[in-house]
Amino acid sequence: DVKVTQSSRYLVKRTGEKVFLECVQDMDHENMFWYRQDPGLGLRLIYFSYDVKMKEKGDIPEGYSVSREKKERFSLILESASTNQTSMYLCASSTDSGGYTFGSGTRLTVV
Amino acid sequence: GENVEQHPSTLSVQEGDSAVIKCTYSDSASNYFPWYKQELGKRPQLIIDIRSNVGEKKDQRIAVTLNKTAKHFSLHITETQPEDSAVYFCAASIKHDMRFGAGTRLTVKP
């Protein structure tokens, strides 16, 4: 089974902090994604990457950046955390032909 | 970009009845349509998917239909059971990136 591992299950950060969310997948998938999940809004795409050092903006990239220095790792960075970034963050990976495999999620609270 | 709409947002059925969830998409180039089930506190899991060269696909009690002309696709669950209770997400994809519907909370009453 493909495993997508997110480093933290729960995080509490203060407004203005720089926050790093880490995601690692172990099946050599080309594509990796970061979504945030909010009630009534489903999963909204923040950023995705289809190759090392490549990144593409999703629908809501403002306030976020990403880094993909190695194929297996995709990091989401909140440059200066704000309370409206309190959410569940889901990482996923996929091949070009298949469905996604999701991580367990990181519930981030910004106070 | 792609926009996916999903209805209804909540659905309650009696055990043994059928449940239908419908989605529409905006980009005619979308060619892959998966459905995910998310149980409370868990990650979304792929339950069935369909590609644009197929009109219908079935896997035991679950089936998905796709109408490319109308740009809509549906999930059908027959003989529902309490363990089918979850949030279901549809999605539409063109190659790399995928867009999700807002989700349907399905409750199956025993």
mmCIF file with all atom_site columns, N, CA and C in Angstrom, chain B residues 14-37:
data_model
loop_
_atom_site.group_PDB
_atom_site.id
_atom_site.type_symbol
_atom_site.label_atom_id
_atom_site.label_alt_id
_atom_site.label_comp_id
_atom_site.label_asym_id
_atom_site.label_entity_id
_atom_site.label_seq_id
_atom_site.pdbx_PDB_ins_code
_atom_site.Cartn_x
_atom_site.Cartn_y
_atom_site.Cartn_z
_atom_site.occupancy
_atom_site.B_iso_or_equiv
_atom_site.pdbx_formal_charge
_atom_site.auth_seq_id
_atom_site.auth_comp_id
_atom_site.auth_asym_id
_atom_site.auth_atom_id
_atom_site.pdbx_PDB_model_num
ATOM 1  N N  . GLN B 1 14 ? -32.940 5.126  4.762   1.00 0.00 ? 14 GLN B N  1
ATOM 2  C CA . GLN B 1 14 ? -33.174 3.969  5.628   1.00 0.00 ? 14 GLN B CA 1
ATOM 3  C C  . GLN B 1 14 ? -32.300 2.812  5.140   1.00 0.00 ? 14 GLN B C  1
ATOM 4  N N  . GLU B 1 15 ? -31.808 2.040  6.077   1.00 0.00 ? 15 GLU B N  1
ATOM 5  C CA . GLU B 1 15 ? -31.005 0.869  5.733   1.00 0.00 ? 15 GLU B CA 1
ATOM 6  C C  . GLU B 1 15 ? -31.737 0.016  4.693   1.00 0.00 ? 15 GLU B C  1
ATOM 7  N N  . GLY B 1 16 ? -31.001 -0.371 3.648   1.00 0.00 ? 16 GLY B N  1
ATOM 8  C CA . GLY B 1 16 ? -31.583 -1.183 2.594   1.00 0.00 ? 16 GLY B CA 1
ATOM 9  C C  . GLY B 1 16 ? -32.041 -0.379 1.389   1.00 0.00 ? 16 GLY B C  1
ATOM 10 N N  . ASP B 1 17 ? -32.263 0.938  1.586   1.00 0.00 ? 17 ASP B N  1
ATOM 11 C CA . ASP B 1 17 ? -32.638 1.796  0.463   1.00 0.00 ? 17 ASP B CA 1
ATOM 12 C C  . ASP B 1 17 ? -31.407 2.139  -0.368  1.00 0.00 ? 17 ASP B C  1
ATOM 13 N N  . SER B 1 18 ? -31.659 2.772  -1.517  1.00 0.00 ? 18 SER B N  1
ATOM 14 C CA . SER B 1 18 ? -30.566 3.236  -2.372  1.00 0.00 ? 18 SER B CA 1
ATOM 15 C C  . SER B 1 18 ? -30.262 4.697  -2.090  1.00 0.00 ? 18 SER B C  1
ATOM 16 N N  . ALA B 1 19 ? -29.022 5.087  -2.374  1.00 0.00 ? 19 ALA B N  1
ATOM 17 C CA . ALA B 1 19 ? -28.599 6.481  -2.231  1.00 0.00 ? 19 ALA B CA 1
ATOM 18 C C  . ALA B 1 19 ? -27.939 6.920  -3.532  1.00 0.00 ? 19 ALA B C  1
ATOM 19 N N  . VAL B 1 20 ? -28.257 8.138  -3.955  1.00 0.00 ? 20 VAL B N  1
ATOM 20 C CA . VAL B 1 20 ? -27.686 8.682  -5.191  1.00 0.00 ? 20 VAL B CA 1
ATOM 21 C C  . VAL B 1 20 ? -27.103 10.058 -4.897  1.00 0.00 ? 20 VAL B C  1
ATOM 22 N N  . ILE B 1 21 ? -25.878 10.270 -5.303  1.00 0.00 ? 21 ILE B N  1
ATOM 23 C CA . ILE B 1 21 ? -25.194 11.556 -5.159  1.00 0.00 ? 21 ILE B CA 1
ATOM 24 C C  . ILE B 1 21 ? -24.773 12.015 -6.553  1.00 0.00 ? 21 ILE B C  1
ATOM 25 N N  . LYS B 1 22 ? -25.046 13.287 -6.849  1.00 0.00 ? 22 LYS B N  1
ATOM 26 C CA . LYS B 1 22 ? -24.795 13.786 -8.196  1.00 0.00 ? 22 LYS B CA 1
ATOM 27 C C  . LYS B 1 22 ? -23.760 14.906 -8.203  1.00 0.00 ? 22 LYS B C  1
ATOM 28 N N  . CYS B 1 23 ? -22.966 14.917 -9.256  1.00 0.00 ? 23 CYS B N  1
ATOM 29 C CA . CYS B 1 23 ? -21.955 15.963 -9.427  1.00 0.00 ? 23 CYS B CA 1
ATOM 30 C C  . CYS B 1 23 ? -21.954 16.466 -10.859 1.00 0.00 ? 23 CYS B C  1
ATOM 31 N N  . THR B 1 24 ? -21.647 17.745 -11.008 1.00 0.00 ? 24 THR B N  1
ATOM 32 C CA . THR B 1 24 ? -21.433 18.329 -12.323 1.00 0.00 ? 24 THR B CA 1
ATOM 33 C C  . THR B 1 24 ? -20.045 18.946 -12.363 1.00 0.00 ? 24 THR B C  1
ATOM 34 N N  . TYR B 1 25 ? -19.498 19.023 -13.558 1.00 0.00 ? 25 TYR B N  1
ATOM 35 C CA . TYR B 1 25 ? -18.179 19.624 -13.716 1.00 0.00 ? 25 TYR B CA 1
ATOM 36 C C  . TYR B 1 25 ? -18.225 20.601 -14.879 1.00 0.00 ? 25 TYR B C  1
ATOM 37 N N  . SER B 1 26 ? -17.238 21.477 -14.930 1.00 0.00 ? 26 SER B N  1
ATOM 38 C CA . SER B 1 26 ? -17.306 22.570 -15.895 1.00 0.00 ? 26 SER B CA 1
ATOM 39 C C  . SER B 1 26 ? -16.365 22.396 -17.089 1.00 0.00 ? 26 SER B C  1
ATOM 40 N N  . ASP B 1 27 ? -15.251 21.703 -16.887 1.00 0.00 ? 27 ASP B N  1
ATOM 41 C CA . ASP B 1 27 ? -14.235 21.629 -17.938 1.00 0.00 ? 27 ASP B CA 1
ATOM 42 C C  . ASP B 1 27 ? -14.407 20.327 -18.742 1.00 0.00 ? 27 ASP B C  1
ATOM 43 N N  . SER B 1 28 ? -14.765 20.473 -20.002 1.00 0.00 ? 28 SER B N  1
ATOM 44 C CA . SER B 1 28 ? -15.018 19.301 -20.838 1.00 0.00 ? 28 SER B CA 1
ATOM 45 C C  . SER B 1 28 ? -13.759 18.466 -21.084 1.00 0.00 ? 28 SER B C  1
ATOM 46 N N  . ALA B 1 29 ? -12.589 19.015 -20.751 1.00 0.00 ? 29 ALA B N  1
ATOM 47 C CA . ALA B 1 29 ? -11.347 18.260 -20.912 1.00 0.00 ? 29 ALA B CA 1
ATOM 48 C C  . ALA B 1 29 ? -11.104 17.286 -19.752 1.00 0.00 ? 29 ALA B C  1
ATOM 49 N N  . SER B 1 30 ? -11.864 17.396 -18.679 1.00 0.00 ? 30 SER B N  1
ATOM 50 C CA . SER B 1 30 ? -11.701 16.462 -17.556 1.00 0.00 ? 30 SER B CA 1
ATOM 51 C C  . SER B 1 30 ? -11.932 15.043 -18.033 1.00 0.00 ? 30 SER B C  1
ATOM 52 N N  . ASN B 1 31 ? -11.088 14.125 -17.594 1.00 0.00 ? 31 ASN B N  1
ATOM 53 C CA . ASN B 1 31 ? -11.189 12.769 -18.116 1.00 0.00 ? 31 ASN B CA 1
ATOM 54 C C  . ASN B 1 31 ? -11.114 11.682 -17.050 1.00 0.00 ? 31 ASN B C  1
ATOM 55 N N  . TYR B 1 32 ? -11.087 12.081 -15.801 1.00 0.00 ? 32 TYR B N  1
ATOM 56 C CA . TYR B 1 32 ? -10.989 11.087 -14.720 1.00 0.00 ? 32 TYR B CA 1
ATOM 57 C C  . TYR B 1 32 ? -11.857 11.566 -13.570 1.00 0.00 ? 32 TYR B C  1
ATOM 58 N N  . PHE B 1 33 ? -12.728 10.647 -13.086 1.00 0.00 ? 33 PHE B N  1
ATOM 59 C CA . PHE B 1 33 ? -13.750 11.048 -12.115 1.00 0.00 ? 33 PHE B CA 1
ATOM 60 C C  . PHE B 1 33 ? -13.786 10.029 -10.975 1.00 0.00 ? 33 PHE B C  1
ATOM 61 N N  . PRO B 1 34 ? -13.066 10.297 -9.914  1.00 0.00 ? 34 PRO B N  1
ATOM 62 C CA . PRO B 1 34 ? -13.074 9.366  -8.774  1.00 0.00 ? 34 PRO B CA 1
ATOM 63 C C  . PRO B 1 34 ? -14.087 9.795  -7.725  1.00 0.00 ? 34 PRO B C  1
ATOM 64 N N  . TRP B 1 35 ? -14.443 8.844  -6.880  1.00 0.00 ? 35 TRP B N  1
ATOM 65 C CA . TRP B 1 35 ? -15.275 9.105  -5.709  1.00 0.00 ? 35 TRP B CA 1
ATOM 66 C C  . TRP B 1 35 ? -14.517 8.648  -4.466  1.00 0.00 ? 35 TRP B C  1
ATOM 67 N N  . TYR B 1 36 ? -14.593 9.482  -3.411  1.00 0.00 ? 36 TYR B N  1
ATOM 68 C CA . TYR B 1 36 ? -13.907 9.186  -2.166  1.00 0.00 ? 36 TYR B CA 1
ATOM 69 C C  . TYR B 1 36 ? -14.905 9.121  -1.025  1.00 0.00 ? 36 TYR B C  1
ATOM 70 N N  . LYS B 1 37 ? -14.615 8.228  -0.100  1.00 0.00 ? 37 LYS B N  1
ATOM 71 C CA . LYS B 1 37 ? -15.411 8.092  1.116   1.00 0.00 ? 37 LYS B CA 1
ATOM 72 C C  . LYS B 1 37 ? -14.539 8.498  2.298   1.00 0.00 ? 37 LYS B C  1
#
